[in-house]
PDB file of C-alpha atoms in Angstrom:
ATOM      1  CA  MET T 260      24.405 -21.828 210.128  1.00  0.00           C
ATOM      2  CA  MET T 261      24.719 -25.044 208.129  1.00  0.00           C
ATOM      3  CA  ARG T 262      22.665 -27.026 210.683  1.00  0.00           C
ATOM      4  CA  LYS T 263      19.966 -24.330 210.706  1.00  0.00           C
ATOM      5  CA  LYS T 264      19.661 -24.496 206.916  1.00  0.00           C
ATOM      6  CA  ALA T 265      19.578 -28.287 206.867  1.00  0.00           C
ATOM      7  CA  ILE T 266      16.992 -28.539 209.630  1.00  0.00           C
ATOM      8  CA  THR T 267      14.797 -25.986 207.845  1.00  0.00           C
ATOM      9  CA  ALA T 268      15.005 -28.055 204.662  1.00  0.00           C
ATOM     10  CA  LEU T 269      14.117 -31.232 206.563  1.00  0.00           C
ATOM     11  CA  ILE T 270      11.048 -29.613 208.129  1.00  0.00           C
ATOM     12  CA  THR T 271       9.928 -28.301 204.721  1.00  0.00           C
ATOM     13  CA  VAL T 272      10.291 -31.694 203.066  1.00  0.00           C
ATOM     14  CA  GLY T 273       8.492 -33.408 205.964  1.00  0.00           C
ATOM     15  CA  ALA T 274       5.577 -31.003 205.667  1.00  0.00           C
ATOM     16  CA  VAL T 275       5.236 -31.797 201.968  1.00  0.00           C
ATOM     17  CA  VAL T 276       5.237 -35.543 202.688  1.00  0.00           C
ATOM     18  CA  LEU T 277       2.542 -35.184 205.335  1.00  0.00           C
ATOM     19  CA  THR T 278       0.417 -33.117 202.979  1.00  0.00           C
ATOM     20  CA  ILE T 279       0.693 -35.678 200.195  1.00  0.00           C
ATOM     21  CA  ALA T 280      -0.059 -38.564 202.551  1.00  0.00           C
ATOM     22  CA  GLY T 281      -3.114 -36.762 203.877  1.00  0.00           C
ATOM     23  CA  CYS T 282      -4.451 -35.983 200.413  1.00  0.00           C
ATOM     24  CA  SER T 283      -3.959 -39.525 199.151  1.00  0.00           C
ATOM     25  CA  ALA T 284      -5.613 -41.398 201.996  1.00  0.00           C
ATOM     26  CA  ALA T 285      -8.280 -43.731 200.681  1.00  0.00           C
ATOM     27  CA  GLU T 286     -11.500 -44.556 202.454  1.00  0.00           C
ATOM     28  CA  PRO T 287     -12.225 -48.247 203.058  1.00  0.00           C
ATOM     29  CA  ASP T 288     -14.023 -49.810 200.098  1.00  0.00           C
ATOM     30  CA  SER T 289     -17.639 -50.427 201.077  1.00  0.00           C
ATOM     31  CA  SER T 290     -17.791 -53.238 198.503  1.00  0.00           C
ATOM     32  CA  ASP T 291     -15.230 -55.357 200.387  1.00  0.00           C
ATOM     33  CA  THR T 292     -16.715 -58.735 201.162  1.00  0.00           C
ATOM     34  CA  ALA T 293     -13.746 -60.359 202.902  1.00  0.00           C
ATOM     35  CA  GLY T 294     -14.132 -61.730 206.382  1.00  0.00           C
ATOM     36  CA  GLY T 295     -13.334 -65.110 207.860  1.00  0.00           C
ATOM     37  CA  GLU T 296     -10.537 -67.262 209.222  1.00  0.00           C
ATOM     38  CA  SER T 297      -6.862 -67.064 208.423  1.00  0.00           C
ATOM     39  CA  GLY T 298      -5.337 -69.637 206.110  1.00  0.00           C
ATOM     40  CA  GLY T 299      -4.772 -70.046 202.410  1.00  0.00           C
ATOM     41  CA  LEU T 300      -2.060 -68.742 200.127  1.00  0.00           C
ATOM     42  CA  ILE T 301      -0.476 -65.284 200.347  1.00  0.00           C
ATOM     43  CA  THR T 302       1.487 -64.498 197.198  1.00  0.00           C
ATOM     44  CA  ILE T 303       4.478 -62.220 197.686  1.00  0.00           C
ATOM     45  CA  ILE T 304       6.014 -60.539 194.625  1.00  0.00           C
ATOM     46  CA  VAL T 305       9.254 -58.593 194.946  1.00  0.00           C
ATOM     47  CA  ASN T 306      11.600 -56.981 192.453  1.00  0.00           C
ATOM     48  CA  ASP T 307      14.866 -58.941 192.443  1.00  0.00           C
ATOM     49  CA  PRO T 308      16.034 -61.058 195.400  1.00  0.00           C
ATOM     50  CA  ALA T 309      19.613 -60.825 194.100  1.00  0.00           C
ATOM     51  CA  ASN T 310      19.506 -57.407 195.781  1.00  0.00           C
ATOM     52  CA  PRO T 311      19.656 -57.932 199.574  1.00  0.00           C
ATOM     53  CA  TYR T 312      17.022 -55.249 200.111  1.00  0.00           C
ATOM     54  CA  TRP T 313      14.390 -57.082 198.071  1.00  0.00           C
ATOM     55  CA  LYS T 314      15.487 -60.460 199.415  1.00  0.00           C
ATOM     56  CA  THR T 315      14.871 -59.220 202.960  1.00  0.00           C
ATOM     57  CA  GLU T 316      11.501 -57.834 201.875  1.00  0.00           C
ATOM     58  CA  GLY T 317      10.408 -61.244 200.556  1.00  0.00           C
ATOM     59  CA  ASP T 318      11.921 -63.261 203.400  1.00  0.00           C
ATOM     60  CA  VAL T 319      10.303 -61.141 206.124  1.00  0.00           C
ATOM     61  CA  ALA T 320       6.882 -61.123 204.466  1.00  0.00           C
ATOM     62  CA  LYS T 321       6.983 -64.894 203.916  1.00  0.00           C
ATOM     63  CA  ALA T 322       8.013 -65.604 207.509  1.00  0.00           C
ATOM     64  CA  ALA T 323       5.277 -63.296 208.840  1.00  0.00           C
ATOM     65  CA  ALA T 324       2.620 -64.974 206.692  1.00  0.00           C
ATOM     66  CA  GLU T 325       3.655 -68.469 207.733  1.00  0.00           C
ATOM     67  CA  GLU T 326       3.731 -67.458 211.382  1.00  0.00           C
ATOM     68  CA  LEU T 327       0.106 -66.386 211.033  1.00  0.00           C
ATOM     69  CA  GLY T 328      -0.891 -69.753 209.569  1.00  0.00           C
ATOM     70  CA  TYR T 329      -0.818 -69.025 205.840  1.00  0.00           C
ATOM     71  CA  GLU T 330       1.029 -70.684 203.019  1.00  0.00           C
ATOM     72  CA  ALA T 331       3.346 -68.220 201.300  1.00  0.00           C
ATOM     73  CA  THR T 332       5.230 -68.102 198.025  1.00  0.00           C
ATOM     74  CA  VAL T 333       7.715 -65.482 196.804  1.00  0.00           C
ATOM     75  CA  GLY T 334       8.138 -64.534 193.138  1.00  0.00           C
ATOM     76  CA  ALA T 335      10.224 -61.844 191.432  1.00  0.00           C
ATOM     77  CA  HIS T 336       9.425 -59.654 188.412  1.00  0.00           C
ATOM     78  CA  LYS T 337      12.882 -58.010 188.174  1.00  0.00           C
ATOM     79  CA  GLY T 338      11.322 -54.735 187.113  1.00  0.00           C
ATOM     80  CA  ASP T 339       9.482 -56.234 184.139  1.00  0.00           C
ATOM     81  CA  THR T 340       5.758 -55.510 183.997  1.00  0.00           C
ATOM     82  CA  ASN T 341       5.063 -58.483 181.710  1.00  0.00           C
ATOM     83  CA  THR T 342       6.597 -60.852 184.256  1.00  0.00           C
ATOM     84  CA  GLU T 343       4.699 -59.070 186.994  1.00  0.00           C
ATOM     85  CA  ASN T 344       1.456 -59.536 185.081  1.00  0.00           C
ATOM     86  CA  THR T 345       2.152 -63.268 184.701  1.00  0.00           C
ATOM     87  CA  LEU T 346       2.839 -63.584 188.431  1.00  0.00           C
ATOM     88  CA  ILE T 347      -0.444 -61.813 189.196  1.00  0.00           C
ATOM     89  CA  ASP T 348      -2.283 -64.211 186.847  1.00  0.00           C
ATOM     90  CA  THR T 349      -0.703 -67.141 188.690  1.00  0.00           C
ATOM     91  CA  ALA T 350      -1.706 -65.678 192.055  1.00  0.00           C
ATOM     92  CA  ILE T 351      -5.295 -65.387 190.822  1.00  0.00           C
ATOM     93  CA  SER T 352      -5.419 -68.915 189.396  1.00  0.00           C
ATOM     94  CA  ASN T 353      -3.918 -70.257 192.646  1.00  0.00           C
ATOM     95  CA  LYS T 354      -6.770 -68.560 194.556  1.00  0.00           C
ATOM     96  CA  SER T 355      -4.475 -66.438 196.696  1.00  0.00           C
ATOM     97  CA  VAL T 356      -6.193 -64.825 199.644  1.00  0.00           C
ATOM     98  CA  ALA T 357      -3.934 -61.768 199.404  1.00  0.00           C
ATOM     99  CA  ILE T 358      -1.028 -60.397 197.363  1.00  0.00           C
ATOM    100  CA  ILE T 359       1.937 -58.494 198.789  1.00  0.00           C
ATOM    101  CA  LEU T 360       3.463 -56.639 195.840  1.00  0.00           C
ATOM    102  CA  ASP T 361       6.510 -54.447 195.322  1.00  0.00           C
ATOM    103  CA  PRO T 362       5.314 -52.891 192.051  1.00  0.00           C
ATOM    104  CA  ALA T 363       7.539 -52.914 188.978  1.00  0.00           C
ATOM    105  CA  ASN T 364       6.404 -49.555 187.644  1.00  0.00           C
ATOM    106  CA  ALA T 365       4.449 -46.638 189.081  1.00  0.00           C
ATOM    107  CA  ASP T 366       2.229 -46.476 185.992  1.00  0.00           C
ATOM    108  CA  GLY T 367       2.749 -49.881 184.386  1.00  0.00           C
ATOM    109  CA  SER T 368       1.734 -51.856 187.488  1.00  0.00           C
ATOM    110  CA  VAL T 369      -1.679 -50.208 187.822  1.00  0.00           C
ATOM    111  CA  ALA T 370      -3.336 -52.700 185.463  1.00  0.00           C
ATOM    112  CA  ALA T 371      -1.918 -55.692 187.371  1.00  0.00           C
ATOM    113  CA  VAL T 372      -3.242 -54.388 190.679  1.00  0.00           C
ATOM    114  CA  GLN T 373      -6.575 -53.608 189.052  1.00  0.00           C
ATOM    115  CA  LYS T 374      -6.786 -57.176 187.707  1.00  0.00           C
ATOM    116  CA  ALA T 375      -6.180 -58.691 191.146  1.00  0.00           C
ATOM    117  CA  ASP T 376      -8.694 -56.337 192.731  1.00  0.00           C
ATOM    118  CA  ALA T 377     -11.306 -57.270 190.124  1.00  0.00           C
ATOM    119  CA  ALA T 378     -10.694 -60.926 190.987  1.00  0.00           C
ATOM    120  CA  GLY T 379     -11.488 -60.163 194.623  1.00  0.00           C
ATOM    121  CA  ILE T 380      -7.912 -60.512 195.874  1.00  0.00           C
ATOM    122  CA  PRO T 381      -6.712 -57.685 198.155  1.00  0.00           C
ATOM    123  CA  VAL T 382      -3.344 -56.213 197.187  1.00  0.00           C
ATOM    124  CA  PHE T 383      -0.946 -54.594 199.639  1.00  0.00           C
ATOM    125  CA  LEU T 384       1.925 -52.652 198.062  1.00  0.00           C
ATOM    126  CA  VAL T 385       5.332 -52.376 199.707  1.00  0.00           C
ATOM    127  CA  ASN T 386       8.414 -50.236 199.048  1.00  0.00           C
ATOM    128  CA  ALA T 387       7.053 -48.464 195.950  1.00  0.00           C
ATOM    129  CA  GLU T 388       3.769 -46.827 195.035  1.00  0.00           C
ATOM    130  CA  ILE T 389       1.565 -46.837 191.965  1.00  0.00           C
ATOM    131  CA  ASN T 390       0.161 -43.665 190.484  1.00  0.00           C
ATOM    132  CA  GLU T 391      -3.413 -44.468 191.414  1.00  0.00           C
ATOM    133  CA  THR T 392      -5.231 -44.747 194.705  1.00  0.00           C
ATOM    134  CA  GLY T 393      -8.246 -46.839 195.616  1.00  0.00           C
ATOM    135  CA  LEU T 394      -7.021 -50.086 194.052  1.00  0.00           C
ATOM    136  CA  ALA T 395      -4.510 -51.386 196.591  1.00  0.00           C
ATOM    137  CA  LYS T 396      -5.748 -51.754 200.150  1.00  0.00           C
ATOM    138  CA  ALA T 397      -2.517 -50.131 201.350  1.00  0.00           C
ATOM    139  CA  GLN T 398       0.707 -48.706 199.956  1.00  0.00           C
ATOM    140  CA  LEU T 399       3.516 -48.959 202.524  1.00  0.00           C
ATOM    141  CA  VAL T 400       6.800 -47.203 201.755  1.00  0.00           C
ATOM    142  CA  SER T 401       9.805 -45.647 203.405  1.00  0.00           C
ATOM    143  CA  ASN T 402       9.553 -41.914 204.016  1.00  0.00           C
ATOM    144  CA  ASN T 403      11.874 -41.291 201.098  1.00  0.00           C
ATOM    145  CA  ALA T 404      11.749 -37.503 201.308  1.00  0.00           C
ATOM    146  CA  GLN T 405      12.691 -37.568 204.996  1.00  0.00           C
ATOM    147  CA  GLY T 406      15.410 -40.132 204.352  1.00  0.00           C
ATOM    148  CA  ALA T 407      16.862 -38.142 201.476  1.00  0.00           C
ATOM    149  CA  ALA T 408      16.906 -34.992 203.598  1.00  0.00           C
ATOM    150  CA  ILE T 409      18.749 -36.536 206.548  1.00  0.00           C
ATOM    151  CA  GLY T 410      21.180 -38.234 204.180  1.00  0.00           C
ATOM    152  CA  ALA T 411      21.879 -35.019 202.287  1.00  0.00           C
ATOM    153  CA  GLN T 412      22.305 -33.144 205.556  1.00  0.00           C
ATOM    154  CA  GLU T 413      25.019 -35.586 206.618  1.00  0.00           C
ATOM    155  CA  TRP T 414      26.613 -35.525 203.168  1.00  0.00           C
ATOM    156  CA  VAL T 415      26.792 -31.710 203.177  1.00  0.00           C
ATOM    157  CA  ALA T 416      28.432 -31.767 206.612  1.00  0.00           C
ATOM    158  CA  GLN T 417      31.063 -34.284 205.521  1.00  0.00           C
ATOM    159  CA  MET T 418      31.680 -32.353 202.282  1.00  0.00           C
ATOM    160  CA  GLY T 419      32.362 -29.210 204.318  1.00  0.00           C
ATOM    161  CA  GLU T 420      29.707 -27.381 202.246  1.00  0.00           C
ATOM    162  CA  VAL T 421      32.002 -27.133 199.217  1.00  0.00           C
ATOM    163  CA  GLY T 422      33.062 -29.188 196.204  1.00  0.00           C
ATOM    164  CA  ASP T 423      32.089 -30.612 192.827  1.00  0.00           C
ATOM    165  CA  TYR T 424      29.895 -33.699 193.001  1.00  0.00           C
ATOM    166  CA  VAL T 425      27.884 -36.130 190.914  1.00  0.00           C
ATOM    167  CA  GLU T 426      24.602 -37.917 191.526  1.00  0.00           C
ATOM    168  CA  LEU T 427      23.667 -41.509 190.716  1.00  0.00           C
ATOM    169  CA  PHE T 428      19.938 -41.727 190.007  1.00  0.00           C
ATOM    170  CA  GLY T 429      17.766 -44.830 190.418  1.00  0.00           C
ATOM    171  CA  ALA T 430      15.290 -46.379 187.991  1.00  0.00           C
ATOM    172  CA  PRO T 431      13.109 -43.583 186.521  1.00  0.00           C
ATOM    173  CA  SER T 432      10.080 -45.929 186.511  1.00  0.00           C
ATOM    174  CA  ASP T 433      10.209 -45.950 190.334  1.00  0.00           C
ATOM    175  CA  ASN T 434       8.808 -42.811 191.986  1.00  0.00           C
ATOM    176  CA  ASN T 435      11.296 -43.303 194.830  1.00  0.00           C
ATOM    177  CA  ALA T 436      14.148 -42.289 192.507  1.00  0.00           C
ATOM    178  CA  GLN T 437      12.732 -38.840 191.846  1.00  0.00           C
ATOM    179  CA  THR T 438      11.584 -38.354 195.438  1.00  0.00           C
ATOM    180  CA  ARG T 439      15.093 -39.013 196.758  1.00  0.00           C
ATOM    181  CA  SER T 440      16.717 -36.829 194.116  1.00  0.00           C
ATOM    182  CA  ASN T 441      14.331 -33.990 194.969  1.00  0.00           C
ATOM    183  CA  GLY T 442      15.160 -34.433 198.655  1.00  0.00           C
ATOM    184  CA  PHE T 443      18.880 -34.204 197.920  1.00  0.00           C
ATOM    185  CA  THR T 444      18.366 -31.041 195.868  1.00  0.00           C
ATOM    186  CA  THR T 445      16.225 -29.383 198.544  1.00  0.00           C
ATOM    187  CA  VAL T 446      19.116 -29.561 201.003  1.00  0.00           C
ATOM    188  CA  ILE T 447      22.168 -29.284 198.736  1.00  0.00           C
ATOM    189  CA  GLY T 448      20.653 -26.423 196.742  1.00  0.00           C
ATOM    190  CA  GLN T 449      21.106 -24.136 199.747  1.00  0.00           C
ATOM    191  CA  TYR T 450      24.907 -24.331 199.443  1.00  0.00           C
ATOM    192  CA  PRO T 451      26.200 -22.445 196.383  1.00  0.00           C
ATOM    193  CA  ASP T 452      29.720 -23.832 196.779  1.00  0.00           C
ATOM    194  CA  LEU T 453      28.434 -27.362 196.192  1.00  0.00           C
ATOM    195  CA  VAL T 454      28.275 -27.747 192.412  1.00  0.00           C
ATOM    196  CA  GLN T 455      26.700 -30.693 190.627  1.00  0.00           C
ATOM    197  CA  ALA T 456      29.112 -31.629 187.842  1.00  0.00           C
ATOM    198  CA  GLY T 457      27.068 -34.518 186.469  1.00  0.00           C
ATOM    199  CA  SER T 458      24.250 -36.993 186.964  1.00  0.00           C
ATOM    200  CA  GLU T 459      23.665 -40.492 185.589  1.00  0.00           C
ATOM    201  CA  VAL T 460      20.840 -43.024 185.765  1.00  0.00           C
ATOM    202  CA  ALA T 461      22.159 -46.337 187.105  1.00  0.00           C
ATOM    203  CA  ASP T 462      18.840 -48.137 187.741  1.00  0.00           C
ATOM    204  CA  TRP T 463      19.577 -49.142 191.368  1.00  0.00           C
ATOM    205  CA  ASP T 464      22.276 -51.528 190.038  1.00  0.00           C
ATOM    206  CA  ARG T 465      25.832 -51.979 191.381  1.00  0.00           C
ATOM    207  CA  THR T 466      27.412 -52.826 188.031  1.00  0.00           C
ATOM    208  CA  LYS T 467      25.739 -49.883 186.346  1.00  0.00           C
ATOM    209  CA  GLY T 468      26.797 -47.662 189.243  1.00  0.00           C
ATOM    210  CA  HIS T 469      30.389 -48.764 188.667  1.00  0.00           C
ATOM    211  CA  ASP T 470      30.247 -48.168 184.916  1.00  0.00           C
ATOM    212  CA  LYS T 471      28.484 -44.804 185.183  1.00  0.00           C
ATOM    213  CA  MET T 472      30.984 -43.720 187.825  1.00  0.00           C
ATOM    214  CA  GLN T 473      33.856 -44.532 185.486  1.00  0.00           C
ATOM    215  CA  SER T 474      32.331 -42.260 182.823  1.00  0.00           C
ATOM    216  CA  LEU T 475      31.656 -39.489 185.323  1.00  0.00           C
ATOM    217  CA  LEU T 476      35.247 -39.655 186.565  1.00  0.00           C
ATOM    218  CA  GLN T 477      36.597 -39.251 183.058  1.00  0.00           C
ATOM    219  CA  SER T 478      34.535 -36.094 182.592  1.00  0.00           C
ATOM    220  CA  ASN T 479      35.052 -34.765 186.121  1.00  0.00           C
ATOM    221  CA  PRO T 480      38.432 -35.929 187.478  1.00  0.00           C
ATOM    222  CA  ALA T 481      38.412 -33.317 190.263  1.00  0.00           C
ATOM    223  CA  LEU T 482      35.087 -34.277 191.844  1.00  0.00           C
ATOM    224  CA  THR T 483      35.036 -34.678 195.623  1.00  0.00           C
ATOM    225  CA  GLY T 484      31.559 -36.060 196.251  1.00  0.00           C
ATOM    226  CA  VAL T 485      29.064 -38.691 195.092  1.00  0.00           C
ATOM    227  CA  ILE T 486      25.483 -38.831 196.326  1.00  0.00           C
ATOM    228  CA  SER T 487      23.552 -41.934 195.369  1.00  0.00           C
ATOM    229  CA  GLY T 488      19.898 -42.916 195.326  1.00  0.00           C
ATOM    230  CA  ASN T 489      20.699 -46.348 196.772  1.00  0.00           C
ATOM    231  CA  ASP T 490      23.507 -48.420 198.262  1.00  0.00           C
ATOM    232  CA  GLU T 491      24.055 -50.695 195.282  1.00  0.00           C
ATOM    233  CA  MET T 492      24.889 -47.765 192.992  1.00  0.00           C
ATOM    234  CA  ALA T 493      27.031 -46.206 195.729  1.00  0.00           C
ATOM    235  CA  LEU T 494      28.987 -49.440 196.210  1.00  0.00           C
ATOM    236  CA  GLY T 495      29.547 -49.620 192.455  1.00  0.00           C
ATOM    237  CA  ALA T 496      30.845 -46.052 192.543  1.00  0.00           C
ATOM    238  CA  ILE T 497      33.223 -46.922 195.388  1.00  0.00           C
ATOM    239  CA  ALA T 498      34.610 -49.827 193.337  1.00  0.00           C
ATOM    240  CA  ALA T 499      35.228 -47.506 190.373  1.00  0.00           C
ATOM    241  CA  LEU T 500      36.868 -44.890 192.604  1.00  0.00           C
ATOM    242  CA  LYS T 501      39.124 -47.555 194.108  1.00  0.00           C
ATOM    243  CA  GLU T 502      40.179 -48.746 190.658  1.00  0.00           C
ATOM    244  CA  ALA T 503      41.054 -45.172 189.704  1.00  0.00           C
ATOM    245  CA  GLY T 504      42.932 -44.627 192.971  1.00  0.00           C
ATOM    246  CA  LYS T 505      40.601 -41.751 193.865  1.00  0.00           C
ATOM    247  CA  LEU T 506      38.462 -42.993 196.753  1.00  0.00           C
ATOM    248  CA  ASP T 507      40.469 -41.042 199.349  1.00  0.00           C
ATOM    249  CA  GLY T 508      39.037 -37.545 199.535  1.00  0.00           C
ATOM    250  CA  VAL T 509      35.734 -38.401 197.831  1.00  0.00           C
ATOM    251  CA  ILE T 510      32.622 -38.452 200.034  1.00  0.00           C
ATOM    252  CA  VAL T 511      30.160 -41.143 198.911  1.00  0.00           C
ATOM    253  CA  GLY T 512      26.657 -41.322 200.386  1.00  0.00           C
ATOM    254  CA  GLY T 513      24.238 -44.236 200.086  1.00  0.00           C
ATOM    255  CA  PHE T 514      20.616 -45.125 200.786  1.00  0.00           C
ATOM    256  CA  ASP T 515      18.994 -48.420 201.922  1.00  0.00           C
ATOM    257  CA  GLY T 516      21.043 -49.706 204.869  1.00  0.00           C
ATOM    258  CA  SER T 517      22.095 -52.921 203.116  1.00  0.00           C
ATOM    259  CA  PRO T 518      24.562 -55.277 204.841  1.00  0.00           C
ATOM    260  CA  ASP T 519      27.341 -54.485 202.339  1.00  0.00           C
ATOM    261  CA  ALA T 520      26.759 -50.773 202.821  1.00  0.00           C
ATOM    262  CA  VAL T 521      26.834 -51.161 206.595  1.00  0.00           C
ATOM    263  CA  ASP T 522      30.205 -52.925 206.250  1.00  0.00           C
ATOM    264  CA  ALA T 523      31.442 -50.125 203.973  1.00  0.00           C
ATOM    265  CA  VAL T 524      30.417 -47.496 206.530  1.00  0.00           C
ATOM    266  CA  ALA T 525      32.258 -49.408 209.255  1.00  0.00           C
ATOM    267  CA  ALA T 526      35.329 -49.606 206.986  1.00  0.00           C
ATOM    268  CA  GLY T 527      35.291 -45.860 206.339  1.00  0.00           C
ATOM    269  CA  GLU T 528      34.632 -46.211 202.605  1.00  0.00           C
ATOM    270  CA  LEU T 529      30.979 -45.128 202.590  1.00  0.00           C
ATOM    271  CA  ALA T 530      30.262 -41.880 204.423  1.00  0.00           C
ATOM    272  CA  TYR T 531      26.799 -43.009 205.542  1.00  0.00           C
ATOM    273  CA  THR T 532      23.754 -44.959 204.473  1.00  0.00           C
ATOM    274  CA  VAL T 533      20.087 -44.191 205.110  1.00  0.00           C
ATOM    275  CA  LEU T 534      18.340 -47.249 206.532  1.00  0.00           C
ATOM    276  CA  GLN T 535      14.966 -48.025 204.995  1.00  0.00           C
ATOM    277  CA  PRO T 536      12.836 -49.981 207.482  1.00  0.00           C
ATOM    278  CA  VAL T 537      11.947 -52.642 204.916  1.00  0.00           C
ATOM    279  CA  ALA T 538      11.820 -55.370 207.565  1.00  0.00           C
ATOM    280  CA  VAL T 539       9.218 -53.302 209.422  1.00  0.00           C
ATOM    281  CA  PHE T 540       6.841 -52.446 206.601  1.00  0.00           C
ATOM    282  CA  ALA T 541       7.127 -55.863 204.898  1.00  0.00           C
ATOM    283  CA  LYS T 542       5.834 -57.466 208.091  1.00  0.00           C
ATOM    284  CA  GLU T 543       3.221 -54.733 208.563  1.00  0.00           C
ATOM    285  CA  ALA T 544       1.816 -55.381 205.082  1.00  0.00           C
ATOM    286  CA  VAL T 545       1.200 -59.031 206.011  1.00  0.00           C
ATOM    287  CA  MET T 546      -0.423 -57.992 209.294  1.00  0.00           C
ATOM    288  CA  LEU T 547      -2.757 -55.650 207.418  1.00  0.00           C
ATOM    289  CA  ALA T 548      -3.570 -58.410 204.923  1.00  0.00           C
ATOM    290  CA  ASP T 549      -4.353 -60.796 207.774  1.00  0.00           C
ATOM    291  CA  LYS T 550      -6.679 -58.266 209.364  1.00  0.00           C
ATOM    292  CA  PHE T 551      -8.472 -57.689 206.066  1.00  0.00           C
ATOM    293  CA  ILE T 552      -8.865 -61.424 205.425  1.00  0.00           C
ATOM    294  CA  LYS T 553     -10.362 -61.936 208.887  1.00  0.00           C
ATOM    295  CA  THR T 554     -12.506 -58.812 209.196  1.00  0.00           C
ATOM    296  CA  GLY T 555     -12.872 -57.190 205.776  1.00  0.00           C
ATOM    297  CA  GLU T 556     -11.428 -53.986 207.231  1.00  0.00           C
ATOM    298  CA  ALA T 557      -8.950 -52.088 205.061  1.00  0.00           C
ATOM    299  CA  PRO T 558      -6.611 -49.466 206.601  1.00  0.00           C
ATOM    300  CA  GLU T 559      -8.189 -46.044 206.995  1.00  0.00           C
ATOM    301  CA  THR T 560      -5.139 -44.509 205.301  1.00  0.00           C
ATOM    302  CA  GLU T 561      -4.025 -46.180 202.095  1.00  0.00           C
ATOM    303  CA  LYS T 562      -0.605 -44.523 201.740  1.00  0.00           C
ATOM    304  CA  GLN T 563       1.596 -44.979 204.783  1.00  0.00           C
ATOM    305  CA  SER T 564       5.246 -43.977 205.189  1.00  0.00           C
ATOM    306  CA  PHE T 565       7.879 -45.184 207.651  1.00  0.00           C
ATOM    307  CA  ASP T 566      10.742 -42.924 208.729  1.00  0.00           C
ATOM    308  CA  CYS T 567      14.308 -43.794 207.781  1.00  0.00           C
ATOM    309  CA  ILE T 568      17.376 -43.833 210.068  1.00  0.00           C
ATOM    310  CA  LEU T 569      20.776 -42.306 209.307  1.00  0.00           C
ATOM    311  CA  ILE T 570      23.597 -44.825 209.756  1.00  0.00           C
ATOM    312  CA  THR T 571      27.123 -43.453 210.204  1.00  0.00           C
ATOM    313  CA  VAL T 572      30.331 -44.674 211.795  1.00  0.00           C
ATOM    314  CA  ASP T 573      28.933 -43.435 215.127  1.00  0.00           C
ATOM    315  CA  ASN T 574      25.978 -45.854 215.247  1.00  0.00           C
ATOM    316  CA  VAL T 575      26.793 -48.540 212.677  1.00  0.00           C
ATOM    317  CA  ASP T 576      27.462 -51.028 215.483  1.00  0.00           C
ATOM    318  CA  LYS T 577      23.738 -50.890 216.360  1.00  0.00           C
ATOM    319  CA  MET T 578      22.766 -52.723 213.160  1.00  0.00           C
ATOM    320  CA  THR T 579      21.801 -56.133 214.557  1.00  0.00           C
ATOM    321  CA  GLU T 580      20.452 -57.978 211.479  1.00  0.00           C
ATOM    322  CA  PRO T 581      20.005 -57.113 207.793  1.00  0.00           C
ATOM    323  CA  PHE T 582      18.034 -53.854 207.601  1.00  0.00           C
ATOM    324  CA  THR T 583      17.404 -53.946 211.353  1.00  0.00           C
ATOM    325  CA  TYR T 584      18.535 -51.197 213.719  1.00  0.00           C
ATOM    326  CA  GLY T 585      18.740 -52.070 217.397  1.00  0.00           C
ATOM    327  CA  GLY T 586      19.457 -48.603 218.757  1.00  0.00           C
TER     328      GLY T 586
END
């Protein structure tokens, strides 16, 4: 019965994602004037390379650009739109032929993308979206709703469909945080014996995840589950649970597929992680940029999503490189 409910929820979420993607597809801009040989500078802007997810994003995009004959530079805005704006200005003054951008803010990054577009530089977004279509040539993201659903399905199974739990929520400025939380709720909401005892925003950060988990434990000492919007917050929660001597018997779920999370799954501390194919879509963004530079052709569909993979103790050995599944 549990599997039937979970599968139904997954299908429902998937249908919503497909509908959104279909409605948001942008037609190629007839005013595009690009077309020529490869070469020149591709500017890559990520969030914070201190996080292995964003470091992989930048490293993969840079390697792909250089392999295609471009120069490439990687900058980081660390979630600050002012820094992001400065990096965009630098990309324009350096006459970049394309920008690969992981936007700092769904609303706040719109102006930066608009500025680059007005300067004739095509922008390809990765990992996160902006709340406007028709500016970026493409917006490539993980299928966060699908990933959240398969993660929650596994979490429910390991919880035995019962218990008090808390949720660690990512940065509210990132649409991915709400999408994942909604995906969790769609599945978990079908099980009345699973009761959310608390929720805290921890901004994708391990230290904040640790500190928020300490507070949640004080208020809810009997909790048996933690579901987290990303691995860094989940790993922070695990550290806090260890310090309190309460990790045994608490099911912690993550999201990203980071190397530390993969190790924690193998060690039996993290119940699962949901692998985002960041290495795949970071490279794809560069390939799309290369095609646009050479032909002036933008993707027919602006918003594109890439399915996630559930990583548990049963398949964790198939992780071959950071954020790369070899199964």
